[in-house]
C-alpha positions in Angstrom: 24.6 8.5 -70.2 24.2 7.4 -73.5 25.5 9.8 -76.5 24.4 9.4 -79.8 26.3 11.7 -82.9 23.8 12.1 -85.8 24.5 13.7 -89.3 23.4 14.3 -92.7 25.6 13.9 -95.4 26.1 14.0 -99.4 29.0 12.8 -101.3 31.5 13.2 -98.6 33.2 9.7 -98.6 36.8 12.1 -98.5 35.9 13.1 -94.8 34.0 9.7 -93.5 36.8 7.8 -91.9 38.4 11.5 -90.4 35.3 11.8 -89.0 34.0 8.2 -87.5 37.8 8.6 -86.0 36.5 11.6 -84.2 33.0 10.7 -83.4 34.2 6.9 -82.4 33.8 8.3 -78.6 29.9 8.3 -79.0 27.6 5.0 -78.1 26.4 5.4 -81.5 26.9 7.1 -84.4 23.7 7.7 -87.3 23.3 9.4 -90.3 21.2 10.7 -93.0 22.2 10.5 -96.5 20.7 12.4 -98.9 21.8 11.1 -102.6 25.7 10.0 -102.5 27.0 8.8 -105.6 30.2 8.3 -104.7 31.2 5.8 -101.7 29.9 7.7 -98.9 27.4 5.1 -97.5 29.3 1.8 -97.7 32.7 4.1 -96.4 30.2 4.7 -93.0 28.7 1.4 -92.3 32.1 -0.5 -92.9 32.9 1.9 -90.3 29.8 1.1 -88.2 27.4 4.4 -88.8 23.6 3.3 -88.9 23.4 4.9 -92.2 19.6 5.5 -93.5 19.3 7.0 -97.2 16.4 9.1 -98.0 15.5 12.1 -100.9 14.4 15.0 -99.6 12.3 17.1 -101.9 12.1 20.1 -102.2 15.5 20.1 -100.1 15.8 22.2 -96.6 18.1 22.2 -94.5 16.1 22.2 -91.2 13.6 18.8 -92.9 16.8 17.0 -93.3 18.4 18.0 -90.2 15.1 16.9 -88.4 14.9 13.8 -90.4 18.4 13.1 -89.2 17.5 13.5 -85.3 14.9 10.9 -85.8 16.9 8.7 -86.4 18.0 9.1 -83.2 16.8 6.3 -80.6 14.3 7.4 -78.2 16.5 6.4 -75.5 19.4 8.7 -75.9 20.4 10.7 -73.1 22.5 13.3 -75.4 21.8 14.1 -79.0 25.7 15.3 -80.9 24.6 16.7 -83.6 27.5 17.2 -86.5 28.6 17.4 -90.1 30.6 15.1 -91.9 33.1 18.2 -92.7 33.6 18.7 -88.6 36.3 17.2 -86.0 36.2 17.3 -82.6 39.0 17.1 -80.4 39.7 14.0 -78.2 38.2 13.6 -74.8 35.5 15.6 -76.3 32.7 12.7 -74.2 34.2 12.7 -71.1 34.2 16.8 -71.1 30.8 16.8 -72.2 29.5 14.6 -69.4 31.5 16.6 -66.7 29.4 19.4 -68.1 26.2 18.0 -68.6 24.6 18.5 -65.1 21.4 17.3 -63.9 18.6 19.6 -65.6 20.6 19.9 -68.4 19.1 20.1 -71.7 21.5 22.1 -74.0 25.3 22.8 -74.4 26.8 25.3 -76.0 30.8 24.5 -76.7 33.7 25.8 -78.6 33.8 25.8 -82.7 36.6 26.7 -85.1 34.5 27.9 -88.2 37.6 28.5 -90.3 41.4 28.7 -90.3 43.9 31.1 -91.7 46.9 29.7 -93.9 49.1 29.1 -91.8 46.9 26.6 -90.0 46.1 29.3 -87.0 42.6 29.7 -86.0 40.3 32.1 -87.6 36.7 32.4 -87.3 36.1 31.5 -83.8 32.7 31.1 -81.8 30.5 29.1 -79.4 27.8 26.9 -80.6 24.6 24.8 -79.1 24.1 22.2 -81.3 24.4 19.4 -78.5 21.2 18.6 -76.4 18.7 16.4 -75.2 16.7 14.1 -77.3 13.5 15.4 -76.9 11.5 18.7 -76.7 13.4 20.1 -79.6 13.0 20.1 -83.7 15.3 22.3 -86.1 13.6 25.2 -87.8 14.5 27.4 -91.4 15.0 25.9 -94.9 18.9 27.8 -93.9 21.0 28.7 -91.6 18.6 26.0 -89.4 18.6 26.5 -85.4 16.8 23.8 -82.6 13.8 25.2 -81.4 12.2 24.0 -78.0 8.9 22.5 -78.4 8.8 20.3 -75.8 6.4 21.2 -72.8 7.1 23.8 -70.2 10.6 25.3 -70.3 13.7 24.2 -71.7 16.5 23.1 -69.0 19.1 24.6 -68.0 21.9 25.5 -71.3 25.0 24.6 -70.0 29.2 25.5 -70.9 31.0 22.3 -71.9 34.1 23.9 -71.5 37.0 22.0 -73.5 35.0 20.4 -76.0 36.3 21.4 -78.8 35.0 21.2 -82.6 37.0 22.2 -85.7 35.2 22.7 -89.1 37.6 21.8 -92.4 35.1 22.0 -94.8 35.1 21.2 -98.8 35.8 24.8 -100.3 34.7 23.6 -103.7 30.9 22.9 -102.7 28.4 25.7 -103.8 26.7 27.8 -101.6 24.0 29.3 -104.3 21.5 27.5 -102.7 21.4 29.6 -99.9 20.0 32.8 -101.3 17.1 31.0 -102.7 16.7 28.9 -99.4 17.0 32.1 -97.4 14.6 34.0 -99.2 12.3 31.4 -98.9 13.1 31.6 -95.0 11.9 35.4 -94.8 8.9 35.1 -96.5 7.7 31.9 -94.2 9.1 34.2 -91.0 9.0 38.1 -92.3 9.3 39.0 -88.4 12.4 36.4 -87.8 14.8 39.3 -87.1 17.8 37.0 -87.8 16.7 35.5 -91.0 16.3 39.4 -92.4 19.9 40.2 -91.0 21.1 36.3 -92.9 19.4 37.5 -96.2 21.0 40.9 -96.0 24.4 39.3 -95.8 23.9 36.7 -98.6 22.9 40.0 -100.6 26.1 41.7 -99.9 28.5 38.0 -100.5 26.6 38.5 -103.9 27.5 41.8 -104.8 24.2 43.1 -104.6 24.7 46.1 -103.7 20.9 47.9 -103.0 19.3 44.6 -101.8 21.7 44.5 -99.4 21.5 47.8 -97.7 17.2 48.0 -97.9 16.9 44.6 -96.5 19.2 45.4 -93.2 17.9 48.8 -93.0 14.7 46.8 -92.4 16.6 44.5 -90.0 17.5 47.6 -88.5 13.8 49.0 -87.9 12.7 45.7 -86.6 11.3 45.9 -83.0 13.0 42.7 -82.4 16.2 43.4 -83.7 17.9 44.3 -80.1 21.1 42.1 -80.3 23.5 45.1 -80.5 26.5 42.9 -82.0 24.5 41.9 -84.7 22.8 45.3 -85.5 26.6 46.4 -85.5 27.3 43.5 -88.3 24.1 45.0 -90.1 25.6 48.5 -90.2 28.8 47.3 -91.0 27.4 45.5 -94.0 25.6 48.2 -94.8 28.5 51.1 -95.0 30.5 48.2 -96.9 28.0 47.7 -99.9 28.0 51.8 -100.1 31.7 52.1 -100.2 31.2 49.5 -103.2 29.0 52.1 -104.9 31.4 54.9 -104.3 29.4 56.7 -101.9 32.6 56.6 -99.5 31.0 59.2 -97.0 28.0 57.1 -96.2 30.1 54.3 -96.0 32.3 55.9 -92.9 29.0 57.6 -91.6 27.4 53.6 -91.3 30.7 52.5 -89.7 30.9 55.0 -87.0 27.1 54.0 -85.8 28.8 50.5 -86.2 31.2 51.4 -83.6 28.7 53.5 -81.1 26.3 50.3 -81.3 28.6 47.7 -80.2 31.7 49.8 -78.9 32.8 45.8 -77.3 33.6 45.0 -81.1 36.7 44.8 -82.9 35.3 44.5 -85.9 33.3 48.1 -86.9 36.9 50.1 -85.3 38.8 47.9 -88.2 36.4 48.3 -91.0 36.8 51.6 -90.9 40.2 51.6 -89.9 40.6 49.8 -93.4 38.5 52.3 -95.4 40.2 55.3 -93.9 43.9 53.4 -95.0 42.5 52.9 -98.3 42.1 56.7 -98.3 44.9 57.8 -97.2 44.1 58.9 -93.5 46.8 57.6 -91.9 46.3 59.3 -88.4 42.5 57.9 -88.3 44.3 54.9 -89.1 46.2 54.5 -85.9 43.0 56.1 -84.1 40.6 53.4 -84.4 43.0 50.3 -84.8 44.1 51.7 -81.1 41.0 51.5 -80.1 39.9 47.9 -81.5 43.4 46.5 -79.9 42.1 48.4 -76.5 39.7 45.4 -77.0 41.3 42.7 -75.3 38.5 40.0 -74.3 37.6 37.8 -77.7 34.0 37.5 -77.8 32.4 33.9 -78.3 29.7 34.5 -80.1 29.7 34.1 -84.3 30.0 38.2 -85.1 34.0 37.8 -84.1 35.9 37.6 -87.1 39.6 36.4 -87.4 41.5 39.3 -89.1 40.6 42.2 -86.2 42.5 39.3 -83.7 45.4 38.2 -85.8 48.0 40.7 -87.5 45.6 43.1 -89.1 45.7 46.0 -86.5 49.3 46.2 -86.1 50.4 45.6 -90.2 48.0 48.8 -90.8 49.4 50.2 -87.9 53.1 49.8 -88.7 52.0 51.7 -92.6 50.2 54.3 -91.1 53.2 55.3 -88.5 55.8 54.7 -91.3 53.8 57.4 -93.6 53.7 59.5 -91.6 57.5 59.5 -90.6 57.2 57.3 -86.9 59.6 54.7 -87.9 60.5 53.2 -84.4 56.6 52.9 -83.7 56.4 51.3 -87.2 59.4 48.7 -86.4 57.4 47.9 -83.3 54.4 47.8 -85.0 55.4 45.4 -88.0 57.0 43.1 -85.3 53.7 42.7 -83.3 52.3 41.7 -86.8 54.9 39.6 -87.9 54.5 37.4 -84.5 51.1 36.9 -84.9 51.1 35.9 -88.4 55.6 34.7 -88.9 55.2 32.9 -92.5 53.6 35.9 -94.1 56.3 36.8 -96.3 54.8 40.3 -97.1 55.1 41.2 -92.9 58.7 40.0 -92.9 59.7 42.3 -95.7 58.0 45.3 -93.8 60.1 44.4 -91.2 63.5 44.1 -92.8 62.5 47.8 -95.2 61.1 49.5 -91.6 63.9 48.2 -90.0 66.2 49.9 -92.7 64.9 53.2 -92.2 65.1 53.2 -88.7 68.9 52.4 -89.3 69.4 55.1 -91.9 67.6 58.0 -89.7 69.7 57.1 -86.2 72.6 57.7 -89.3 71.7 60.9 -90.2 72.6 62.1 -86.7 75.6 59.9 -85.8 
């Protein structure tokens, strides 16, 4: 089969060579490039990237990304496509074409959105942004997806398993583009349930408050809005931008329909696990962190977030049993957390001062 990576790019000669290392497994590589000023261009064709350079005015993400793809020959059997900022594993070919069955037309594989710190995983999902070269075009100035297009059904979507592709991205490139871009994205599709619950997001990672909680209430009422994780994100989102105003009961009220949409979810047991810590409530604390660690299957879609699965659960755990006088829970507790996250100097400190008081109470009866 013949595998062709494309890309669009912008001033990011820092990650070219990483990633024509990783993408060298393809039959060919090309790329869109949107305005580099800096050496991103010649850094790709010295490298051997077919590297076309184009404006694109008024910018969106999905005309780019579509420009990009045809670039693509017609020929190609499997369209990779990436950003400069990504990494796949090695081996990453030879897994996709074990995968890539006859009747295949999409893959969905394995991406590492973020990492924590210490170099751990964080934000882990599955994505599809691997398929055939024609029948499909990206659509949405943001947050773009592929769309078929092509003429009957799509073929069948199938699970590359151990591909594998890591995202490192530049955390000094703005994002304000993507309010604008997704605002522009509801009003071209008002009934585009996921571009409502997007723009509700952005609204909240902008501190706004009131736009954040009337546009996913309107996700909410949407009659294609049945995706229960994400209608638990929406509700979660929600209850936090009122606990932001102070209105601390609405906030736990939004959480626990959180929880009795998508009770497969870590994530709406921790949220209010966390709210009910910052109040004090250290029994509903251990409550609900019980119940997300009771949770033991890590979802792959993009709604799984890294702190419910790393030490989170147990460090609030190991406070809530040592206010309330359970030290040898709280030992174990603090432990569990220290394991999952060892160079956190803060969870080795709990340790050693939990430990302590464990030592001092077995003394009081010695």
């Amino acid at each position: 089969m013949k595998v062709v990576v494309y890309a669009m790019c912008k001033n990011e000669e820092q990650f070219a060579d990483r990633w024509m290392d990783s993408m060298g497994e393809a039959d060919r590589v090309v790329v869109l490039d949107t305005g580099s000023t800096d050496n991103t261009v010649e850094r790709l064709r010295a490298r051997g990237a077919d590297v076309t350079v184009e404006t694109i005015s008024p910018w969106r993400f999905d005309t780019a990304r579509n420009r990009s793809l045809a670039l693509v020959p017609q020929d190609a059997d499997i369209c990779v496509c990436t950003d400069l900022d990504e990494v796949f594993h090695p081996g990453w070919r030879a897994q996709l074409e074990r995968a890539w069955k006859e009747g295949a037309s999409q893959a969905t594989y394995r991406y590492t959105w973020s990492f924590n710190p210490d170099g751990s995983e964080g934000v882990v999902f599955w994505i599809e942004k691997i398929h055939a070269r024609h029948g499909y075009r990206w659509v949405h100035p943001v947050h773009e997806v592929l769309e078929w297009v092509g003429e009957g059904a799509p073929g069948r979507k199938v699970v590359a398993e151990g591909v594998q592709l890591d995202h490192h991205p530049d955390r000094n490139k703005s994002r304000g583009q993507y309010l604008p871009l997704l605002e522009l994205s509801v009003r071209e599709a008002p009934e585009d349930d996921r571009n409502v619950h997007y723009l509700g997001r952005e609204y909240m990672y902008k501190g706004r408050w009131d736009d954040c909680i009337r546009t996913l209430t309107r996700h909410l009422a949407m009659p294609s809005a049945t995706w229960r994780d994400e209608r638990a994100a929406s509700m979660r989102y929600i209850a936090r931008s009122y606990a932001m105003k102070g209105e601390r009961r609405l906030a736990r009220d939004w959480y626990l329909r959180a929880i009795a949409e998508a009770p497969h979810l870590r994530e709406p047991y921790m949220d209010l696990a966390r709210l009910l810590y910052e109040d004090g409530e250290w029994d509903g604390v251990l409550y609900f962190t019980g119940c997300a660690l009771n949770i033991t299957v890590r979802p792959r879609t993009y709604i799984c977030e890294a702190a419910p699965w790393g030490s989170l659960p147990y460090d609030l755990r190991a406070i809530a049993f040592y206010r309330t006088g359970r030290y040898e829970e709280a030992l174990s507790s603090a432990r569990h957390a220290l394991e999952l996250e060892p160079e956190n100097e803060r969870l080795a400190g709990n340790v050693i001062q939990i430990q302590k008081k464990v030592e001092e109470e077995k003394g009081k009866y010695k």
